[in-house]
Structures are given as structure tokens and as C-alpha cells.
Coordinates of N, CA and C and ligand atoms in Angstrom, one line a residue:
M1 N -5.9 -13.7 23.2 CA -4.7 -14.9 23.4 C -5.3 -15.8 22.5
L2 N -4.2 -16.7 21.8 CA -4.6 -18.3 21.4 C -4.1 -19.2 22.4
I3 N -5.2 -20.2 22.5 CA -4.8 -21.0 23.7 C -5.0 -22.3 23.0
L4 N -3.9 -23.5 22.8 CA -4.2 -24.7 22.7 C -4.6 -25.4 23.8
E5 N -5.3 -26.0 24.1 CA -5.5 -26.7 25.5 C -5.9 -28.0 25.7
N6 N -4.7 -28.7 26.1 CA -4.4 -30.5 26.4 C -5.1 -30.9 25.0
M7 N -4.1 -30.6 23.8 CA -4.8 -30.9 22.6 C -3.9 -32.3 22.0
N8 N -4.6 -33.4 21.7 CA -4.1 -34.5 21.0 C -5.0 -34.5 19.8
L9 N -4.1 -35.4 19.1 CA -4.6 -35.5 17.5 C -4.2 -37.1 17.1
V10 N -5.1 -38.2 16.9 CA -5.0 -39.2 16.7 C -5.5 -39.7 15.1
L11 N -4.9 -40.2 14.4 CA -5.2 -40.7 13.4 C -5.3 -42.5 13.4
E12 N -6.3 -42.8 12.8 CA -6.4 -44.2 12.8 C -6.6 -44.8 11.3
E13 N -5.4 -45.4 10.8 CA -5.5 -45.9 9.5 C -4.9 -47.3 9.4
E14 N -5.6 -48.1 8.5 CA -5.8 -49.5 8.7 C -5.7 -50.2 9.9
R15 N -6.7 -50.1 10.9 CA -6.5 -50.2 12.3 C -5.4 -50.1 12.8
K16 N -4.8 -49.2 12.2 CA -3.4 -48.3 13.3 C -3.8 -47.5 13.8
R17 N -3.4 -47.0 14.9 CA -3.8 -45.7 15.7 C -2.2 -44.9 15.7
I18 N -2.3 -43.9 15.2 CA -1.1 -43.1 14.8 C -1.6 -41.5 15.7
Q19 N -0.5 -41.4 16.8 CA -0.7 -40.4 17.9 C 0.6 -39.4 17.1
I20 N -0.3 -38.1 16.3 CA 0.2 -37.2 15.9 C 0.4 -36.0 16.8
L21 N -0.3 -35.5 17.8 CA 0.0 -34.6 18.5 C -0.3 -35.3 19.7
D22 N 0.6 -34.7 20.9 CA 0.3 -35.3 22.2 C 0.1 -34.5 23.6
N23 N -0.9 -34.0 23.9 CA -1.0 -33.6 25.2 C -0.4 -32.1 24.8
I24 N -0.8 -31.2 23.8 CA -0.3 -29.7 23.4 C -0.9 -28.9 24.1
D25 N 0.1 -28.0 25.4 CA -0.7 -27.1 25.8 C 0.1 -25.6 25.8
L26 N -0.5 -25.0 24.8 CA 0.5 -23.8 24.3 C -0.4 -22.5 24.4
Q27 N 0.2 -21.4 24.8 CA -0.6 -19.9 24.6 C 0.1 -19.2 24.0
F28 N -0.8 -18.4 23.2 CA 0.0 -17.2 22.3 C -0.4 -15.8 22.8
E29 N 0.4 -15.0 22.9 CA 0.0 -13.7 22.8 C 0.1 -12.7 22.2
W30 N -1.1 -11.9 22.2 CA -1.0 -10.9 21.4 C 0.3 -9.8 21.4
G31 N 0.8 -9.5 19.9 CA 1.8 -8.7 19.8 C 3.3 -9.4 20.1
K32 N 3.1 -10.9 20.0 CA 4.6 -11.7 20.3 C 4.7 -12.7 19.1
M33 N 5.8 -13.0 18.8 CA 6.4 -13.4 17.7 C 7.1 -15.0 18.1
Y34 N 6.3 -15.9 17.5 CA 6.7 -17.2 18.2 C 7.5 -18.1 16.8
A35 N 8.3 -18.7 17.5 CA 8.8 -19.6 16.7 C 8.6 -21.2 16.9
L36 N 8.3 -21.8 16.0 CA 7.9 -23.6 16.1 C 9.0 -24.0 15.4
T37 N 9.6 -25.2 16.1 CA 10.9 -25.5 15.3 C 11.1 -27.3 16.1
G38 N 11.6 -28.2 15.2 CA 11.8 -29.3 15.7 C 12.1 -30.3 14.7
P39 N 12.4 -31.6 14.5 CA 12.8 -32.1 13.6 C 11.6 -32.4 12.7
N40 N 12.2 -33.1 11.6 CA 10.8 -33.8 10.5 C 10.2 -34.7 11.2
G41 N 9.1 -34.3 10.7 CA 7.8 -35.1 11.2 C 7.4 -35.2 12.4
S42 N 7.6 -33.9 13.5 CA 7.4 -34.1 15.2 C 6.2 -33.3 15.2
G43 N 5.7 -32.6 14.4 CA 4.3 -32.5 14.4 C 4.0 -31.2 14.3
K44 N 5.0 -30.3 13.8 CA 4.8 -28.8 13.7 C 3.6 -28.2 12.7
S45 N 3.6 -28.7 11.7 CA 2.7 -28.7 10.6 C 1.2 -29.2 11.2
S46 N 1.4 -30.0 11.9 CA -0.2 -30.5 12.5 C -0.4 -29.6 13.9
V47 N 0.1 -28.9 14.4 CA -0.1 -28.0 15.1 C -0.8 -26.7 14.4
A48 N -0.4 -25.9 13.2 CA -0.5 -25.2 12.2 C -2.3 -25.5 12.0
R49 N -2.0 -27.0 11.4 CA -3.6 -27.4 10.7 C -4.4 -27.4 11.7
V50 N -4.3 -27.8 13.0 CA -5.5 -27.7 14.4 C -5.7 -26.6 14.3
I51 N -4.6 -25.4 14.4 CA -4.9 -24.1 14.7 C -5.7 -23.2 13.6
M52 N -5.7 -23.7 12.2 CA -6.2 -23.3 11.0 C -7.5 -24.4 10.8
G53 N -7.9 -25.3 11.8 CA -9.1 -25.9 11.3 C -9.3 -27.1 10.4
I54 N -7.8 -26.8 9.8 CA -7.7 -28.2 8.4 C -7.9 -29.5 9.2
M55 N -7.5 -29.5 10.4 CA -7.5 -31.1 11.1 C -8.1 -30.6 12.5
K56 N -9.1 -31.4 12.8 CA -9.9 -31.5 14.3 C -9.2 -32.5 15.1
P57 N -8.7 -31.5 16.3 CA -8.2 -32.4 17.6 C -9.1 -33.3 17.7
T58 N -8.7 -34.8 18.5 CA -9.3 -36.1 18.7 C -9.9 -35.4 20.5
K59 N -9.0 -34.6 21.0 CA -9.0 -34.4 22.3 C -8.7 -33.0 22.2
G60 N -9.3 -32.1 23.1 CA -8.4 -30.7 23.5 C -9.2 -29.6 22.9
R61 N -8.9 -28.6 23.1 CA -9.8 -27.3 22.8 C -8.8 -26.1 22.1
V62 N -9.4 -25.4 21.0 CA -8.5 -24.4 20.5 C -9.3 -22.9 20.9
I63 N -8.6 -22.2 21.6 CA -9.6 -21.0 22.5 C -9.0 -19.6 21.9
L64 N -9.9 -19.0 21.4 CA -9.2 -17.6 21.0 C -9.9 -16.1 21.5
D65 N -9.3 -15.7 22.2 CA -9.7 -14.6 23.1 C -11.0 -15.0 23.9
G66 N -10.7 -16.0 24.3 CA -12.0 -16.4 25.6 C -12.9 -17.7 24.8
E67 N -13.1 -17.6 23.2 CA -14.1 -18.2 22.6 C -13.7 -19.9 22.4
D68 N -14.1 -20.4 22.6 CA -13.8 -22.3 21.9 C -14.4 -22.2 20.6
I69 N -13.0 -22.3 19.6 CA -13.4 -22.3 18.3 C -13.3 -23.3 17.8
T70 N -13.0 -24.6 18.5 CA -12.4 -26.1 18.3 C -13.3 -26.7 17.0
S71 N -14.6 -26.2 17.2 CA -15.6 -26.9 16.0 C -16.0 -26.3 14.9
L72 N -15.2 -24.9 15.1 CA -14.9 -24.1 13.6 C -14.2 -24.7 12.6
G73 N -14.9 -24.2 11.0 CA -14.1 -25.0 10.2 C -13.2 -23.9 9.9
I74 N -12.6 -24.2 8.4 CA -11.9 -23.3 8.2 C -11.9 -21.8 7.6
T75 N -12.9 -21.9 7.1 CA -13.6 -20.3 6.7 C -14.1 -19.7 7.7
E76 N -14.6 -20.4 8.5 CA -15.1 -19.6 10.0 C -13.8 -18.9 10.7
R77 N -13.0 -19.6 10.5 CA -11.6 -19.3 11.6 C -10.7 -18.2 10.6
A78 N -10.7 -18.2 9.3 CA -10.4 -16.9 8.4 C -11.2 -15.4 9.1
E79 N -12.2 -16.1 8.7 CA -13.2 -14.9 9.4 C -13.0 -14.3 10.7
K80 N -12.3 -15.1 11.2 CA -12.0 -14.7 12.8 C -10.5 -14.2 12.6
G81 N -10.0 -14.3 11.6 CA -8.6 -13.7 11.5 C -7.4 -14.6 11.7
I82 N -7.6 -15.9 11.4 CA -6.4 -16.6 11.5 C -6.2 -16.8 10.1
G83 N -4.8 -16.8 9.5 CA -4.2 -17.2 8.5 C -3.0 -18.0 8.5
Y84 N -3.2 -19.0 7.2 CA -2.0 -20.0 7.0 C -1.5 -20.1 5.6
A85 N -0.1 -19.9 5.8 CA 1.0 -19.9 4.5 C 1.2 -21.2 4.5
F86 N 0.9 -22.4 3.8 CA 1.3 -23.3 3.7 C 2.8 -23.6 3.6
Q87 N 3.0 -24.9 3.9 CA 4.8 -25.2 3.9 C 4.5 -25.7 2.5
H88 N 3.6 -26.5 1.8 CA 3.3 -26.9 0.5 C 2.2 -26.5 -0.5
P89 N 2.4 -25.0 -0.7 CA 1.3 -24.6 -1.4 C 0.6 -25.1 -2.4
A90 N -0.8 -25.2 -2.5 CA -1.5 -25.7 -3.5 C -1.5 -24.8 -5.1
R91 N -1.5 -25.9 -5.9 CA -1.5 -24.9 -7.4 C -2.8 -25.0 -8.0
F92 N -3.3 -24.1 -8.6 CA -4.8 -24.0 -8.9 C -4.7 -23.7 -10.6
K93 N -4.6 -24.2 -11.5 CA -5.0 -24.3 -12.8 C -6.0 -23.5 -13.2
G94 N -5.9 -22.5 -14.1 CA -6.9 -21.4 -14.5 C -7.2 -20.3 -13.5
L95 N -6.5 -20.4 -12.6 CA -6.7 -19.4 -11.6 C -5.3 -18.3 -11.6
R96 N -5.7 -17.3 -11.7 CA -4.5 -16.5 -11.9 C -3.8 -15.8 -10.4
V97 N -2.6 -15.4 -10.3 CA -2.0 -14.6 -9.2 C -2.7 -13.7 -8.6
V98 N -3.4 -12.5 -9.4 CA -4.0 -11.6 -9.1 C -5.5 -12.0 -8.6
D99 N -5.9 -13.1 -9.0 CA -7.1 -13.5 -8.7 C -7.1 -13.9 -7.0
L100 N -5.9 -14.7 -7.1 CA -5.8 -15.5 -5.5 C -5.6 -14.1 -4.7
L101 N -4.9 -13.1 -5.0 CA -4.8 -11.9 -4.0 C -5.8 -11.2 -3.8
E102 N -6.6 -11.2 -4.7 CA -7.9 -10.5 -4.5 C -9.3 -11.5 -3.7
I103 N -9.0 -12.5 -3.7 CA -9.8 -13.6 -2.6 C -9.3 -13.3 -1.6
A104 N -7.7 -13.2 -1.3 CA -7.6 -13.1 0.2 C -8.0 -11.6 0.6
M105 N -8.1 -10.8 -0.2 CA -8.5 -9.5 0.7 C -9.0 -8.7 -0.6
K106 N -10.1 -8.2 -0.7 CA -10.6 -7.1 -1.4 C -9.6 -5.7 -1.4
L107 N -8.6 -5.7 -2.1 CA -7.7 -5.0 -1.9 C -7.2 -4.3 -3.6
S108 N -6.8 -3.2 -3.2 CA -6.8 -2.1 -4.8 C -5.7 -2.8 -5.3
E109 N -5.4 -2.6 -6.6 CA -4.3 -3.1 -7.5 C -3.2 -2.7 -6.9
K110 N -2.8 -1.3 -6.0 CA -1.5 -1.1 -5.9 C -1.3 -1.9 -4.5
A111 N -2.3 -2.2 -3.7 CA -1.9 -3.1 -2.6 C -1.6 -4.3 -2.9
E112 N -2.6 -5.2 -4.1 CA -2.1 -6.2 -4.5 C -0.2 -6.5 -4.8
C113 N -0.2 -5.1 -6.0 CA 1.4 -5.1 -6.1 C 2.3 -4.8 -5.1
Q114 N 1.9 -4.4 -4.1 CA 2.7 -3.9 -2.6 C 3.1 -5.3 -2.3
C115 N 2.1 -6.3 -2.4 CA 2.2 -7.3 -1.3 C 3.1 -8.1 -2.4
L116 N 3.0 -8.2 -3.4 CA 4.1 -8.9 -4.5 C 5.5 -8.4 -4.5
R117 N 5.6 -7.0 -4.3 CA 6.8 -6.5 -4.3 C 7.5 -6.4 -3.1
Q118 N 6.8 -6.7 -1.8 CA 7.1 -6.9 -0.6 C 7.9 -8.1 -0.6
I119 N 7.6 -9.1 -1.4 CA 8.2 -10.6 -1.2 C 9.1 -10.8 -2.5
G120 N 9.5 -9.5 -3.0 CA 10.5 -9.5 -4.5 C 10.0 -10.0 -5.6
L121 N 8.7 -10.1 -5.9 CA 8.2 -10.4 -7.2 C 7.5 -9.0 -7.9
C122 N 8.1 -9.0 -9.0 CA 7.8 -8.1 -9.9 C 6.3 -8.1 -10.4
P123 N 5.3 -7.4 -10.0 CA 3.7 -7.2 -10.0 C 3.8 -7.1 -11.8
D124 N 4.2 -6.8 -12.5 CA 4.1 -6.8 -14.0 C 4.2 -8.2 -14.6
Q125 N 5.4 -8.8 -13.9 CA 5.6 -10.1 -14.4 C 4.7 -11.2 -13.9
Y126 N 4.1 -10.7 -12.8 CA 3.6 -12.2 -12.3 C 1.8 -12.2 -11.8
L127 N 1.3 -10.5 -12.1 CA -0.1 -10.7 -11.1 C -0.9 -11.5 -12.6
E128 N -0.5 -11.5 -13.7 CA -1.4 -12.1 -14.7 C -1.2 -13.9 -14.9
R129 N 0.0 -14.4 -14.1 CA 0.8 -15.8 -14.0 C -0.7 -16.4 -13.9
E130 N -0.5 -17.9 -14.2 CA -1.7 -18.7 -13.7 C -0.7 -19.4 -12.9
L131 N -1.6 -19.8 -11.6 CA -1.0 -20.6 -10.4 C -1.1 -21.9 -10.6
D132 N -0.2 -22.4 -11.8 CA -0.1 -23.7 -12.3 C 1.5 -23.8 -12.2
N133 N 1.6 -25.4 -12.9 CA 3.3 -25.9 -12.6 C 4.1 -25.1 -13.3
S134 N 3.7 -23.9 -14.1 CA 4.6 -23.0 -14.8 C 5.4 -22.0 -13.9
L135 N 4.6 -22.3 -12.4 CA 5.6 -21.3 -11.4 C 6.5 -22.2 -10.9
S136 N 7.7 -21.8 -10.7 CA 8.8 -22.8 -9.8 C 8.2 -22.7 -8.3
G137 N 9.0 -23.7 -7.9 CA 8.9 -23.6 -6.5 C 8.9 -22.5 -5.6
G138 N 10.0 -22.1 -5.4 CA 10.1 -20.7 -5.0 C 9.1 -19.5 -5.3
E139 N 8.9 -19.7 -6.6 CA 7.7 -18.3 -6.9 C 6.4 -18.7 -6.4
I140 N 6.1 -20.0 -6.0 CA 4.9 -20.4 -5.7 C 4.8 -20.0 -4.3
K141 N 6.1 -20.4 -3.5 CA 6.2 -20.3 -2.1 C 5.8 -18.7 -2.0
R142 N 6.9 -17.4 -2.6 CA 6.6 -16.4 -2.2 C 5.0 -15.9 -2.8
I143 N 4.3 -16.4 -3.6 CA 3.0 -16.0 -4.1 C 2.1 -16.4 -2.4
E144 N 2.2 -17.6 -2.1 CA 1.9 -17.5 -1.0 C 1.4 -16.9 0.3
I145 N 3.4 -16.5 0.5 CA 3.3 -15.6 1.6 C 2.6 -14.0 1.1
A146 N 2.7 -13.7 -0.1 CA 2.4 -12.6 -0.4 C 0.9 -12.6 -0.1
T147 N -0.1 -13.8 -0.5 CA -1.2 -13.8 -0.4 C -1.7 -13.6 1.1
L148 N -0.9 -14.1 2.3 CA -1.0 -14.2 3.9 C -0.9 -12.6 4.1
L149 N 0.1 -11.9 3.6 CA 0.2 -10.6 3.7 C -0.9 -9.5 3.1
A150 N -1.3 -10.0 1.8 CA -2.7 -9.2 1.5 C -3.7 -9.5 2.3
Q151 N -4.1 -10.8 3.2 CA -4.9 -11.4 3.9 C -5.0 -10.2 4.9
D152 N -3.7 -10.2 5.6 CA -3.3 -9.5 7.0 C -4.3 -9.9 7.9
P153 N -4.1 -11.0 8.4 CA -4.8 -11.9 9.7 C -4.2 -11.5 11.0
K154 N -5.0 -11.6 12.0 CA -4.4 -11.3 13.2 C -3.4 -12.1 13.9
V155 N -3.9 -13.3 13.5 CA -3.3 -14.7 13.7 C -2.6 -15.5 12.4
R156 N -1.2 -15.0 12.5 CA -0.4 -15.5 10.8 C 0.6 -16.5 11.5
L157 N 0.1 -17.7 10.6 CA 1.0 -19.0 10.8 C 1.7 -18.8 9.4
F158 N 3.3 -18.9 9.4 CA 3.8 -19.4 8.1 C 4.3 -20.4 8.4
D159 N 4.5 -21.4 7.6 CA 4.9 -22.8 7.5 C 6.1 -22.7 6.7
E160 N 7.5 -23.1 7.5 CA 8.7 -22.9 6.6 C 8.7 -22.1 5.7
P161 N 8.4 -21.0 5.8 CA 8.4 -19.7 5.0 C 9.6 -19.5 4.0
E162 N 10.8 -20.0 4.9 CA 12.1 -19.7 3.8 C 12.4 -20.9 3.1
A163 N 11.4 -22.2 2.9 CA 11.9 -23.3 1.9 C 11.7 -22.7 0.8
G164 N 12.9 -23.0 -0.5 CA 12.8 -22.8 -1.5 C 13.2 -21.4 -2.0
I165 N 13.5 -20.3 -1.1 CA 13.6 -19.1 -1.0 C 14.9 -18.8 -1.2
D166 N 15.7 -18.1 -2.1 CA 17.0 -18.2 -2.6 C 17.8 -17.3 -1.5
L167 N 19.2 -17.7 -1.6 CA 19.7 -17.2 -0.5 C 19.6 -15.1 -0.2
W168 N 19.5 -14.7 -1.7 CA 19.4 -13.5 -1.9 C 18.3 -12.9 -1.3
S169 N 17.2 -13.4 -1.1 CA 16.1 -13.3 -0.9 C 15.6 -13.4 0.5
F170 N 16.6 -14.2 0.9 CA 15.8 -14.2 2.6 C 16.1 -13.3 3.1
E171 N 17.1 -12.6 3.4 CA 17.1 -11.4 4.3 C 15.7 -10.5 4.4
Q172 N 15.4 -10.4 3.0 CA 14.3 -9.7 2.6 C 12.9 -10.2 3.2
L173 N 13.1 -11.5 3.2 CA 12.2 -12.3 3.8 C 11.9 -12.0 5.2
V174 N 12.8 -12.3 6.0 CA 12.9 -12.5 7.4 C 12.7 -10.8 7.8
D175 N 12.9 -9.4 6.9 CA 12.6 -8.5 7.2 C 11.2 -7.9 7.0
I176 N 10.4 -8.7 6.0 CA 9.1 -8.5 6.1 C 8.3 -9.3 7.0
L177 N 8.9 -10.4 7.4 CA 8.0 -11.2 8.5 C 8.1 -10.3 9.8
G178 N 9.0 -9.9 9.7 CA 9.4 -8.8 11.0 C 8.7 -7.8 11.1
S179 N 8.5 -6.9 10.2 CA 8.0 -5.4 10.0 C 6.4 -5.5 9.8
S180 N 5.9 -6.8 9.3 CA 4.6 -6.7 9.2 C 3.5 -7.2 10.2
H181 N 4.7 -7.5 11.2 CA 4.1 -8.3 12.7 C 3.7 -6.7 13.3
T182 N 2.6 -6.8 14.1 CA 2.2 -5.5 14.6 C 1.4 -6.1 16.3
S183 N 1.6 -5.3 16.8 CA 1.2 -5.4 18.4 C -0.1 -6.0 18.7
D184 N -1.0 -5.9 17.5 CA -2.4 -6.3 17.2 C -2.3 -7.6 17.1
S185 N -1.4 -8.2 16.8 CA -1.0 -9.5 15.7 C 0.0 -10.7 16.5
I186 N -0.7 -12.0 16.2 CA 0.0 -13.0 16.7 C 1.0 -14.1 15.8
T187 N 2.3 -13.9 15.3 CA 2.9 -14.4 14.4 C 3.8 -15.4 14.7
I188 N 3.0 -16.7 14.4 CA 3.8 -18.0 14.4 C 4.7 -18.9 13.4
I189 N 5.9 -19.0 13.2 CA 6.7 -19.1 12.2 C 7.5 -20.6 12.4
I190 N 6.6 -21.7 11.6 CA 7.6 -22.8 11.9 C 8.9 -22.6 10.9
S191 N 9.9 -23.1 11.4 CA 11.1 -22.9 10.9 C 12.4 -23.6 11.5
H192 N 13.3 -23.7 10.7 CA 14.5 -24.2 11.1 C 15.3 -23.2 11.1
Q193 N 15.4 -22.2 10.4 CA 16.5 -21.3 10.3 C 16.6 -20.2 11.5
E194 N 18.2 -20.3 11.8 CA 18.7 -19.4 12.9 C 18.3 -18.0 12.7
K195 N 18.2 -17.6 11.6 CA 18.2 -15.9 11.3 C 16.6 -15.7 11.9
I196 N 15.6 -17.0 11.9 CA 14.1 -16.7 12.1 C 14.0 -16.9 13.8
L197 N 14.4 -17.9 14.2 CA 14.8 -18.2 15.4 C 15.4 -17.2 16.4
E198 N 16.5 -16.0 15.6 CA 16.8 -15.1 16.2 C 16.0 -14.2 16.5
M199 N 14.8 -14.0 15.7 CA 14.1 -12.5 15.7 C 12.8 -12.6 16.7
V200 N 12.6 -14.0 16.8 CA 11.0 -13.8 17.8 C 11.0 -13.6 18.9
D201 N 10.0 -13.7 19.7 CA 10.2 -13.4 21.2 C 10.3 -14.9 22.2
E202 N 9.5 -15.8 21.2 CA 9.5 -17.0 22.3 C 9.8 -18.7 21.2
I203 N 10.3 -19.0 21.5 CA 10.8 -20.5 21.0 C 9.9 -21.5 21.5
I204 N 9.4 -22.6 20.6 CA 8.8 -24.0 20.9 C 9.5 -25.0 20.2
V205 N 9.8 -26.0 20.7 CA 10.4 -27.3 20.4 C 9.6 -28.2 20.5
M206 N 9.3 -29.1 19.3 CA 8.7 -30.0 19.3 C 9.4 -31.4 19.1
E207 N 9.3 -32.4 19.5 CA 9.6 -33.7 19.2 C 8.6 -35.2 19.4
G208 N 8.4 -35.7 18.2 CA 7.6 -37.0 18.5 C 6.3 -36.3 18.6
G209 N 5.4 -35.6 18.2 CA 4.1 -34.8 19.1 C 4.2 -34.3 20.0
K210 N 5.3 -34.2 20.9 CA 5.0 -33.4 22.2 C 6.2 -31.9 22.1
I211 N 5.6 -30.9 23.2 CA 6.6 -30.0 23.3 C 7.2 -30.3 24.3
T212 N 8.9 -30.1 23.5 CA 9.5 -30.6 24.5 C 10.5 -29.3 25.6
M213 N 10.3 -28.2 24.7 CA 10.7 -27.2 25.2 C 10.1 -26.0 25.0
K214 N 10.1 -24.6 25.9 CA 9.5 -23.4 24.9 C 9.5 -22.3 26.4
G215 N 9.9 -21.2 25.4 CA 10.4 -20.3 26.4 C 10.9 -19.1 25.7
S216 N 11.4 -18.1 26.1 CA 11.6 -17.1 25.5 C 13.2 -17.1 24.9
R217 N 13.3 -16.5 24.0 CA 14.2 -16.9 22.7 C 15.4 -16.9 23.8
E218 N 15.9 -16.0 24.9 CA 17.2 -15.9 25.3 C 17.2 -17.2 26.1
D219 N 16.3 -18.0 26.7 CA 16.4 -19.0 27.2 C 16.6 -20.3 26.3
I220 N 15.8 -20.3 25.2 CA 15.9 -21.6 24.5 C 16.7 -22.0 23.3
W221 N 17.4 -20.7 22.8 CA 18.2 -20.8 21.6 C 19.5 -21.3 22.3
P222 N 20.4 -20.7 23.3 CA 21.3 -21.3 23.7 C 21.1 -23.0 23.7
Q223 N 20.0 -23.2 24.3 CA 19.6 -24.6 24.6 C 19.8 -25.6 23.2
I224 N 19.4 -24.8 22.1 CA 19.1 -25.6 20.9 C 20.5 -25.5 20.4
Q225 N 21.0 -24.3 20.4 CA 22.7 -24.4 19.7 C 23.3 -25.6 20.4
E226 N 23.2 -25.7 21.9 CA 23.9 -26.8 22.6 C 23.7 -28.3 22.0
S227 N 22.3 -28.2 21.8 CA 21.7 -29.7 21.6 C 22.4 -29.7 20.1
A228 N 22.6 -29.0 19.3 CA 23.0 -29.4 17.8 C 24.2 -29.5 17.6
R229 N 25.2 -29.4 18.6 CA 26.6 -29.8 18.6 C 26.7 -31.2 19.1
C230 N 25.6 -31.7 20.3 CA 25.4 -33.2 20.6 C 26.1 -34.2 20.1
I231 N 26.8 -34.9 19.9 CA 27.2 -36.2 19.1 C 26.4 -37.0 19.2
C232 N 25.5 -37.3 20.7 CA 25.3 -38.5 20.9 C 23.5 -38.2 20.8
R233 N 23.1 -37.2 19.6 CA 21.7 -36.7 19.8 C 20.5 -37.8 19.6
Q234 N 21.0 -38.7 18.7 CA 20.2 -39.8 18.3 C 19.4 -40.5 19.5
T235 N 20.4 -40.8 20.6 CA 20.3 -41.7 21.8 C 19.3 -40.7 22.8
C236 N 20.1 -39.8 22.7 CA 18.7 -38.7 23.6 C 17.6 -38.4 23.4
S237 N 17.2 -38.2 21.9 CA 16.0 -37.8 21.7 C 15.3 -39.1 21.5
K238 N 15.8 -40.0 21.2 CA 14.5 -41.2 21.0 C 14.3 -41.4 22.6
E239 N 15.1 -41.4 23.6 CA 14.5 -41.4 24.8 C 13.4 -40.3 25.1
G240 N 13.3 -39.4 24.2 CA 12.2 -38.5 24.5 C 12.7 -37.4 25.6
E241 N 14.2 -37.4 26.1 CA 14.6 -36.3 26.9 C 15.4 -35.4 26.2
I242 N 15.0 -34.6 25.3 CA 16.0 -33.8 24.5 C 17.4 -33.4 25.3
Y243 N 18.3 -34.1 24.8 CA 19.8 -33.9 25.8 C 19.7 -33.5 27.0
A244 N 18.8 -33.9 27.8 CA 18.8 -33.6 29.3 C 19.6 -34.6 29.9
D245 N 19.5 -35.9 29.6 CA 20.2 -37.0 30.1 C 21.9 -37.2 29.0
C246 N 22.2 -36.1 28.6 CA 23.4 -36.5 27.5 C 24.8 -36.9 28.4
P247 N 25.0 -38.2 28.0 CA 26.2 -38.7 28.9 C 27.5 -37.8 28.5
R248 N 27.4 -37.1 27.7 CA 28.9 -36.1 27.5 C 29.1 -35.6 28.5
Ligands
LIG1 N1 -3.0 -37.9 7.4 C1 -1.8 -38.3 8.0 N2 -1.8 -39.8 7.8 C2 -0.5 -40.3 8.4 N3 0.2 -39.8 9.1 C3 0.4 -38.5 9.2 C4 -0.7 -37.6 8.5 N4 -0.8 -36.2 8.7 C5 0.8 -36.3 9.2 N5 1.0 -37.7 9.6 C6 2.3 -37.9 10.4 O1 2.4 -36.9 11.6 C7 3.4 -36.6 11.7 C8 3.8 -35.3 11.8 O2 3.6 -34.7 10.5 P1 3.8 -32.8 10.5 O3 3.3 -33.0 9.1 O4 3.2 -32.1 11.2 O5 5.2 -32.8 10.7 P2 6.4 -31.5 10.6 O6 7.0 -31.1 12.1 O7 5.5 -30.3 10.0 O8 7.5 -32.1 9.7 P3 8.5 -31.3 8.6 O9 9.6 -30.5 9.4 O10 8.9 -32.5 7.8 O11 7.4 -30.5 8.1 C9 4.7 -37.0 10.7 O12 5.2 -38.4 10.8 C10 3.3 -37.6 9.5 O13 3.9 -38.6 8.9
LIG2 MG1 6.0 -29.6 8.3

């Protein structure tokens, strides 16, 4: 199990205190798929960054199968089986797609090709391409996802995998996210997409750095659909009580 315990993330900038995450308590079980959703700036990617060790929480702990990994860095967490496909993947001039896939995992060429094919990229066209600005936004995003699939970590964090992916490839993406998940893995997908929210076991909703809803897809999905129709959403969400006190 992966546990985030009473986690806070506060940044100090020019004597200003910015609370990014506010008392986050979450438990992720092996074999389950989770969607993390919520408005822009609500703290979703920050949760992923804290799990991956890119940011250290100001308070609280990250526990993986009983081991406190809060002080571990990115490489050590990757060795423990945590992987993160970034919302905005980096470009590396001079590095080829094949090099990145090889770094992700010591795979045979066949497996590298397979990871690219799974995500709809032809290996003949892409393996030798440089990871520079010549790749389109959708291409670099797909390569990022292929890299995580190549790495095949136990804890898989996908940050808005659908961003920049065309409509024609979206179904394929949803399929591969689902079919690559196993009973030994935890898959956490940060997403706003209905199709993704529909396929997970549990949905977590964030707003203003806090968890405002969490539970089974069956319980939470109808509430999200209801709230999306709420004409007074702004007022309700400002009060931090997502739609609970809706005067409608
Ligand atoms: N290094 C930083 N300095 C200042 N503010 C930051 C920093 N990192 C994150 N934030 C702020 O923290 C908040 C949460 O950011 P985060 O990237 O986690 O949001 P998000 O829910 O992933 O949003 P989106 O849906 O737009 O990707 C935002 O308001 C962001 O501006
Ligand atoms: Mg984000």
C-alpha cells in the first residue's frame, strides 16, 4: 500500500507563504486504479511530485509498504518502483527516443518497439528521433507515456496523459492505461477526462490543495456530474464546500 499521511507542502517565496498541499491523507491499494481530478491549480501535480520525490513535503510522510520513504530522492524512489509520466515532459537535445527507452529499462529492441507501438507511434519513424523541439507536443507526450510503460513501475503516475493526444488515439490510450495495469500495481491517473474517470476504481477530487471528495467511482462520479451542472459552482467552491451548500 502507498500512504500519504497528513501531508502539507508550503513554499516560501519573497517572504510569502504559499500553501500548496493542505493535510493530504490518502491510501492507495495494490491492484487498484485511481483518478485524481479537480480544477487547475488545485494541487494534483504537486501530489504526484511529492510521491515521486521531486518535492519534499513540509510536513507528513510518504509510506510504501510500511517503509517511510519521505526522505528518499527521485532515483531511490524509482528503484523502489515508482514512476511518473510528467504533465509537461522535458525535451533533451542530443538524446534519442531509443536512448530514453533504454534508460527507462534495459529492454530488447523488440520491447522498445512494442512500447512505442502500444502508444501509436511507429518505431521505424521515432526510435532514432532526437528528443528536441522538432517533436510535436502530442508526440513528446506519447513518448513520455511509452517510457513509463517501458519502465513498468509498480506505482504508475500518469499526469494528464490525454493532454495533446488527438481524438483518434485517445481510445487507444485509455485501452493501454487499463490493460497495462496489473494486480501488483497501483495506477494513479491525473485527469479531467470522463472516459478515464469512468474506468478507475476510485476517484479523488482536489480543490485548493485539499481533498474534497474521495471514494469509489460509483459514489463519486455521479457527484462530479451533478456539480458540473451546478450554475453557482463558483460561489460554492469559494466556500471550500464543493457544492454541499448549493442553494439551488
Ligand atoms: N514552485 C512553485 N512556486 C509557486 N507556486 C507553485 C509552485 N509549484 C506549484 N505552485 C502552485 O501550486 C498550485 C498547485 O499546482 P499544481 O501544479 O499542483 O496544480 P494542478 O492541480 O496540477 O493544476 P493543473 O490542472 O493546471 O495541472 C498552483 O496554484 C501553482 O501555481
Ligand atoms: Mg497539473
